[in-house]
PDB file of C-alpha atoms and ligand atoms in Angstrom:
ATOM      1  CA  MET A   1    -125.301  17.804 141.149  1.00  0.00           C
ATOM      2  CA  ILE A   2    -129.056  17.893 141.701  1.00  0.00           C
ATOM      3  CA  LEU A   3    -130.559  21.146 140.472  1.00  0.00           C
ATOM      4  CA  PRO A   4    -133.696  22.745 141.902  1.00  0.00           C
ATOM      5  CA  ILE A   5    -136.660  22.388 139.539  1.00  0.00           C
ATOM      6  CA  LYS A   6    -138.392  25.623 138.605  1.00  0.00           C
ATOM      7  CA  LYS A   7    -142.097  25.645 139.284  1.00  0.00           C
ATOM      8  CA  PHE A   8    -144.854  27.494 137.467  1.00  0.00           C
ATOM      9  CA  PRO A   9    -146.035  30.258 137.969  1.00  0.00           C
ATOM     10  CA  ASP A  10    -143.219  31.424 140.274  1.00  0.00           C
ATOM     11  CA  ASP A  11    -140.549  31.240 137.633  1.00  0.00           C
ATOM     12  CA  LYS A  12    -140.913  33.091 134.345  1.00  0.00           C
ATOM     13  CA  VAL A  13    -137.985  31.172 132.814  1.00  0.00           C
ATOM     14  CA  LEU A  14    -140.498  28.439 131.907  1.00  0.00           C
ATOM     15  CA  ARG A  15    -142.120  30.832 129.421  1.00  0.00           C
ATOM     16  CA  ARG A  16    -138.940  32.228 127.877  1.00  0.00           C
ATOM     17  CA  SER A  17    -137.628  31.273 124.440  1.00  0.00           C
ATOM     18  CA  THR A  18    -134.379  29.304 124.320  1.00  0.00           C
ATOM     19  CA  GLU A  19    -131.034  29.655 122.527  1.00  0.00           C
ATOM     20  CA  PRO A  20    -129.549  26.894 120.367  1.00  0.00           C
ATOM     21  CA  VAL A  21    -126.614  24.926 121.792  1.00  0.00           C
ATOM     22  CA  SER A  22    -123.317  25.128 119.862  1.00  0.00           C
ATOM     23  CA  PHE A  23    -120.630  22.471 119.437  1.00  0.00           C
ATOM     24  CA  PRO A  24    -118.209  21.322 120.681  1.00  0.00           C
ATOM     25  CA  LEU A  25    -120.043  21.553 123.987  1.00  0.00           C
ATOM     26  CA  SER A  26    -118.620  24.069 126.443  1.00  0.00           C
ATOM     27  CA  LYS A  27    -117.617  22.932 129.936  1.00  0.00           C
ATOM     28  CA  ASP A  28    -120.695  24.720 131.193  1.00  0.00           C
ATOM     29  CA  MET A  29    -122.995  22.806 128.815  1.00  0.00           C
ATOM     30  CA  LEU A  30    -121.334  19.495 129.696  1.00  0.00           C
ATOM     31  CA  LYS A  31    -121.907  20.212 133.359  1.00  0.00           C
ATOM     32  CA  LEU A  32    -125.500  21.279 132.737  1.00  0.00           C
ATOM     33  CA  THR A  33    -126.080  18.014 130.840  1.00  0.00           C
ATOM     34  CA  ARG A  34    -124.644  15.929 133.674  1.00  0.00           C
ATOM     35  CA  ASP A  35    -126.604  17.873 136.276  1.00  0.00           C
ATOM     36  CA  MET A  36    -129.859  17.509 134.330  1.00  0.00           C
ATOM     37  CA  ILE A  37    -129.300  13.750 134.096  1.00  0.00           C
ATOM     38  CA  ASP A  38    -128.739  13.566 137.883  1.00  0.00           C
ATOM     39  CA  THR A  39    -131.793  15.758 138.464  1.00  0.00           C
ATOM     40  CA  VAL A  40    -134.240  13.836 136.247  1.00  0.00           C
ATOM     41  CA  ARG A  41    -133.180  10.542 137.852  1.00  0.00           C
ATOM     42  CA  GLN A  42    -133.474  11.940 141.361  1.00  0.00           C
ATOM     43  CA  ALA A  43    -136.905  13.434 140.593  1.00  0.00           C
ATOM     44  CA  ASP A  44    -137.987  10.113 139.049  1.00  0.00           C
ATOM     45  CA  GLY A  45    -139.027  12.030 135.936  1.00  0.00           C
ATOM     46  CA  ILE A  46    -139.246  10.653 132.409  1.00  0.00           C
ATOM     47  CA  GLY A  47    -137.952  13.859 130.902  1.00  0.00           C
ATOM     48  CA  LEU A  48    -136.491  17.254 131.718  1.00  0.00           C
ATOM     49  CA  ALA A  49    -135.865  20.392 129.680  1.00  0.00           C
ATOM     50  CA  ALA A  50    -133.259  23.078 130.440  1.00  0.00           C
ATOM     51  CA  PRO A  51    -135.806  25.850 131.227  1.00  0.00           C
ATOM     52  CA  GLN A  52    -137.025  23.641 134.090  1.00  0.00           C
ATOM     53  CA  VAL A  53    -133.668  24.141 135.780  1.00  0.00           C
ATOM     54  CA  GLY A  54    -133.535  27.825 134.910  1.00  0.00           C
ATOM     55  CA  ARG A  55    -131.522  27.703 131.685  1.00  0.00           C
ATOM     56  CA  SER A  56    -132.856  29.089 128.407  1.00  0.00           C
ATOM     57  CA  VAL A  57    -131.095  26.666 126.060  1.00  0.00           C
ATOM     58  CA  LYS A  58    -132.288  23.937 123.700  1.00  0.00           C
ATOM     59  CA  LEU A  59    -131.365  20.909 125.750  1.00  0.00           C
ATOM     60  CA  ILE A  60    -133.685  18.107 126.798  1.00  0.00           C
ATOM     61  CA  VAL A  61    -133.083  14.820 128.590  1.00  0.00           C
ATOM     62  CA  ILE A  62    -135.244  11.744 128.046  1.00  0.00           C
ATOM     63  CA  ASN A  63    -135.247   9.168 130.826  1.00  0.00           C
ATOM     64  CA  LEU A  64    -137.134   6.029 129.858  1.00  0.00           C
ATOM     65  CA  GLU A  65    -134.789   3.681 131.701  1.00  0.00           C
ATOM     66  CA  LYS A  66    -137.824   2.066 133.316  1.00  0.00           C
ATOM     67  CA  ASN A  67    -138.998   1.143 129.828  1.00  0.00           C
ATOM     68  CA  GLY A  68    -135.609  -0.404 129.131  1.00  0.00           C
ATOM     69  CA  LEU A  69    -134.236   2.466 127.046  1.00  0.00           C
ATOM     70  CA  PRO A  70    -130.966   4.268 127.732  1.00  0.00           C
ATOM     71  CA  LEU A  71    -131.250   7.771 129.164  1.00  0.00           C
ATOM     72  CA  PHE A  72    -130.130  10.325 126.603  1.00  0.00           C
ATOM     73  CA  PRO A  73    -129.697  14.074 126.176  1.00  0.00           C
ATOM     74  CA  LEU A  74    -130.750  15.747 122.943  1.00  0.00           C
ATOM     75  CA  TYR A  75    -129.605  19.195 121.787  1.00  0.00           C
ATOM     76  CA  ASN A  76    -131.471  21.554 119.463  1.00  0.00           C
ATOM     77  CA  ALA A  77    -134.296  19.038 119.158  1.00  0.00           C
ATOM     78  CA  ARG A  78    -137.315  19.834 117.015  1.00  0.00           C
ATOM     79  CA  VAL A  79    -140.263  17.976 115.580  1.00  0.00           C
ATOM     80  CA  VAL A  80    -139.791  17.904 111.818  1.00  0.00           C
ATOM     81  CA  SER A  81    -142.929  15.976 110.884  1.00  0.00           C
ATOM     82  CA  ARG A  82    -146.075  14.726 112.560  1.00  0.00           C
ATOM     83  CA  GLY A  83    -148.331  11.804 111.769  1.00  0.00           C
ATOM     84  CA  LEU A  84    -152.022  12.501 111.222  1.00  0.00           C
ATOM     85  CA  LYS A  85    -153.220  10.235 114.023  1.00  0.00           C
ATOM     86  CA  LYS A  86    -153.518  11.950 117.395  1.00  0.00           C
ATOM     87  CA  ILE A  87    -153.904  10.304 120.763  1.00  0.00           C
ATOM     88  CA  GLU A  88    -154.927  11.581 124.169  1.00  0.00           C
ATOM     89  CA  LEU A  89    -152.875  10.531 127.187  1.00  0.00           C
ATOM     90  CA  GLU A  90    -152.598  11.785 130.737  1.00  0.00           C
ATOM     91  CA  GLU A  91    -149.556  13.976 131.345  1.00  0.00           C
ATOM     92  CA  GLY A  92    -148.008  15.672 134.328  1.00  0.00           C
ATOM     93  CA  CYS A  93    -144.959  17.902 134.646  1.00  0.00           C
ATOM     94  CA  LEU A  94    -142.221  18.308 137.269  1.00  0.00           C
ATOM     95  CA  SER A  95    -142.731  22.090 137.000  1.00  0.00           C
ATOM     96  CA  LEU A  96    -146.478  21.786 137.631  1.00  0.00           C
ATOM     97  CA  PRO A  97    -146.833  19.617 140.738  1.00  0.00           C
ATOM     98  CA  GLY A  98    -150.367  18.394 141.372  1.00  0.00           C
ATOM     99  CA  ILE A  99    -151.586  19.069 137.832  1.00  0.00           C
ATOM    100  CA  TYR A 100    -152.577  16.225 135.541  1.00  0.00           C
ATOM    101  CA  GLY A 101    -154.769  16.033 132.497  1.00  0.00           C
ATOM    102  CA  GLN A 102    -155.370  14.599 129.083  1.00  0.00           C
ATOM    103  CA  VAL A 103    -153.117  15.987 126.382  1.00  0.00           C
ATOM    104  CA  LYS A 104    -153.771  15.293 122.726  1.00  0.00           C
ATOM    105  CA  ARG A 105    -150.658  14.948 120.591  1.00  0.00           C
ATOM    106  CA  PRO A 106    -149.665  13.314 117.322  1.00  0.00           C
ATOM    107  CA  LYS A 107    -148.909   9.644 117.987  1.00  0.00           C
ATOM    108  CA  LYS A 108    -146.017   9.483 115.577  1.00  0.00           C
ATOM    109  CA  VAL A 109    -143.403  12.172 115.095  1.00  0.00           C
ATOM    110  CA  LYS A 110    -140.070  12.536 113.384  1.00  0.00           C
ATOM    111  CA  ILE A 111    -137.535  14.335 115.527  1.00  0.00           C
ATOM    112  CA  GLU A 112    -134.230  15.914 114.602  1.00  0.00           C
ATOM    113  CA  GLY A 113    -131.559  17.003 117.023  1.00  0.00           C
ATOM    114  CA  GLN A 114    -127.898  16.545 117.915  1.00  0.00           C
ATOM    115  CA  ASN A 115    -126.106  14.201 120.280  1.00  0.00           C
ATOM    116  CA  MET A 116    -123.324  15.157 122.717  1.00  0.00           C
ATOM    117  CA  GLN A 117    -120.778  14.998 119.902  1.00  0.00           C
ATOM    118  CA  GLY A 118    -122.838  17.387 117.803  1.00  0.00           C
ATOM    119  CA  GLU A 119    -123.762  14.671 115.314  1.00  0.00           C
ATOM    120  CA  LYS A 120    -127.186  14.914 113.746  1.00  0.00           C
ATOM    121  CA  VAL A 121    -129.709  12.497 115.227  1.00  0.00           C
ATOM    122  CA  VAL A 122    -132.962  11.746 113.396  1.00  0.00           C
ATOM    123  CA  PHE A 123    -135.589   9.312 114.606  1.00  0.00           C
ATOM    124  CA  THR A 124    -139.228   8.458 114.183  1.00  0.00           C
ATOM    125  CA  ASP A 125    -141.217   7.108 117.097  1.00  0.00           C
ATOM    126  CA  ASP A 126    -144.843   6.404 117.952  1.00  0.00           C
ATOM    127  CA  GLY A 127    -144.462   5.347 121.589  1.00  0.00           C
ATOM    128  CA  TRP A 128    -143.139   6.827 124.793  1.00  0.00           C
ATOM    129  CA  VAL A 129    -140.119   8.527 123.237  1.00  0.00           C
ATOM    130  CA  SER A 130    -142.446  10.407 120.878  1.00  0.00           C
ATOM    131  CA  ARG A 131    -144.655  11.513 123.756  1.00  0.00           C
ATOM    132  CA  VAL A 132    -141.854  12.576 126.106  1.00  0.00           C
ATOM    133  CA  ALA A 133    -139.841  14.287 123.370  1.00  0.00           C
ATOM    134  CA  GLN A 134    -142.888  16.333 122.319  1.00  0.00           C
ATOM    135  CA  HIS A 135    -143.504  17.421 125.922  1.00  0.00           C
ATOM    136  CA  GLU A 136    -139.844  18.393 126.450  1.00  0.00           C
ATOM    137  CA  ILE A 137    -139.491  20.165 123.088  1.00  0.00           C
ATOM    138  CA  ASP A 138    -142.597  22.178 124.054  1.00  0.00           C
ATOM    139  CA  HIS A 139    -140.681  23.325 127.156  1.00  0.00           C
ATOM    140  CA  THR A 140    -137.872  24.686 124.959  1.00  0.00           C
ATOM    141  CA  ASN A 141    -140.549  26.775 123.221  1.00  0.00           C
ATOM    142  CA  GLY A 142    -142.104  28.024 126.467  1.00  0.00           C
ATOM    143  CA  VAL A 143    -145.160  25.783 126.052  1.00  0.00           C
ATOM    144  CA  LEU A 144    -146.581  23.972 129.087  1.00  0.00           C
ATOM    145  CA  ILE A 145    -149.236  21.269 129.443  1.00  0.00           C
ATOM    146  CA  ILE A 146    -151.623  23.832 130.967  1.00  0.00           C
ATOM    147  CA  ASP A 147    -151.748  25.337 127.462  1.00  0.00           C
ATOM    148  CA  LEU A 148    -152.835  21.992 126.029  1.00  0.00           C
ATOM    149  CA  ILE A 149    -155.007  20.245 128.648  1.00  0.00           C
ATOM    150  CA  LYS A 150    -158.715  20.317 127.851  1.00  0.00           C
ATOM    151  CA  LYS A 151    -159.761  17.844 130.536  1.00  0.00           C
ATOM    152  CA  TYR A 152    -158.039  17.863 133.938  1.00  0.00           C
ATOM    153  CA  SER A 153    -157.823  14.856 136.197  1.00  0.00           C
ATOM    154  CA  GLN A 154    -156.129  16.869 138.950  1.00  0.00           C
ATOM    155  CA  GLY A 155    -155.384  20.536 139.685  1.00  0.00           C
ATOM    156  CA  GLU A 156    -158.065  22.220 137.619  1.00  0.00           C
ATOM    157  CA  GLU A 157    -158.961  24.629 140.433  1.00  0.00           C
ATOM    158  CA  LEU A 158    -155.369  25.849 140.622  1.00  0.00           C
ATOM    159  CA  VAL A 159    -155.252  26.530 136.894  1.00  0.00           C
ATOM    160  CA  LYS A 160    -158.580  28.393 137.065  1.00  0.00           C
ATOM    161  CA  GLU A 161    -157.113  30.569 139.790  1.00  0.00           C
ATOM    162  CA  TRP A 162    -154.020  31.316 137.673  1.00  0.00           C
ATOM    163  CA  LYS A 163    -156.262  32.247 134.763  1.00  0.00           C
ATOM    164  CA  LYS A 164    -158.254  34.565 137.006  1.00  0.00           C
ATOM    165  CA  LYS A 165    -155.059  36.194 138.280  1.00  0.00           C
ATOM    166  CA  LYS A 166    -153.702  36.339 134.718  1.00  0.00           C
ATOM    167  CA  LEU A 167    -150.661  34.247 135.637  1.00  0.00           C
ATOM    168  CA  MET A 168    -150.822  31.958 132.627  1.00  0.00           C
ATOM    169  CA  GLN A 169    -148.118  33.714 130.616  1.00  0.00           C
TER     170      GLN A 169
HETATM  171 ZN1  LIG B 201    -142.755  19.249 131.802  1.00  0.00          ZN
END
């Protein structure tokens, strides 16, 4: 089932903290996982986090099928270490249509989480998975790219307006 994607600043769920997911996965969590996979594919997104579909849980989906990687969900994901080298890349977000800008993040990160079976998953990456995982993990902590962008390529006026109206939180 395709789920509606929550947009900032209309939906405060994007700023809320999230609860850890417990195992074995409940029927509800299995359905949410399936629905998020359908939704990220349909939206042609490279990643999606549960708050973006209105759920305050630590679940993200990474969809780099176009880069030849299998789509996968990750539960309770967190960055456990960061490389010193940072790089700036343009990012957008399905919850922030029309907003794009340069975001500086560590190039290489080590990420820990759990797979659908609840098994611990640990990986280190310095490419697209690193970038997308960092963006999606930020969502599970209520952090959005508008908190990180220093230089906008699109949508700066909108963000200025939100700041003026104090809608950034
Ligand atoms: Zn996003």
